[in-house]
Amino acid sequence: MKGISDVVELTIPAKKEYVGIVRLATSGVANRMGYSYDDIEDIKVAVSEACTNAVNHAYKEGEEGQVHIKLLTYENRLEIMVIDHGQSFDAKKVIQEMKPLNASMTLEQLNEGGLGLYLIETLMDQVTVNIEAGVVVFMTKFLSGDEVEHHENRAYLSHD
């Protein structure tokens, strides 16, 4: 497996009006790498969800914070890290609560908490959440899709 080709880093204020900038930058990088339209849309939704979670939950009301985004390009994949240094959440509990998702439940019956993480896990090939100092959401999307792990627990905590 070859090393990193390029690194693109962004730091935005933890404010919702800046999440669109991250979506555009990520879309541009994924497009340059040759991802399909559908894959680019999946990547954009996943990175938006991770950034929105950081904006909405990392910092207390009135607290200034930042969200760091790192895009690592490889020949066969894009790795995305969304990092905040705010308060952590119980990611293990959220991951356990989002499985199994019952397809017969109505939208009103779904618990809103954890849906962002569920979406990220569904749209990306690998997801790791580290909650040791703030929250780091590490997402990978492979170009070919050949290296997707086929098991239920693709989202996990890095210290599990």
Phi, psi and omega in degrees: 000130184281160181283185182295135175274309182216157176233129176239126181238140176229144170231123182238154170297148180284067180227139186300331182292349180262352182297325178299326178296320179295318179301314181295315180297316180296318178300317180297317179295314180297321178296317179297327181282346177099016177294153177289165177303314181297318179295320178298318178297319178299315181297317180298317179296315182297314182291326177295318179297316180296317179292319180296320175300317180295315181297317186278333190237345187286322189243147178288158180303130180087351180276132177279137178209170179230157174237127180257135179236130180234123178251120181248119182261135175236170179300324187244003184197162173241127176250135183233129174244129173245117190237131169230161180244026180272202181286140179279164174240171180276081184297324181298317179295318180297316181296319180293323182288335184276357180236144346280145176277122183275117183294342181277351180287144176279166180300325181290335181278344182286142175281123183298323180295130178093350179295325178298315179293322176298316178300314180302313180298321182291323187272336183255163182278326178218141179220131175230137177242123178248128184240025184286316179225090190079208180229134173239118174257118183249118185236142178231136172233120179276146179292316185272336184081358181288338187258018179289131176281132182256076173212164187292327188259067178279338177259128181206165176278144184290340180262008176285000000 
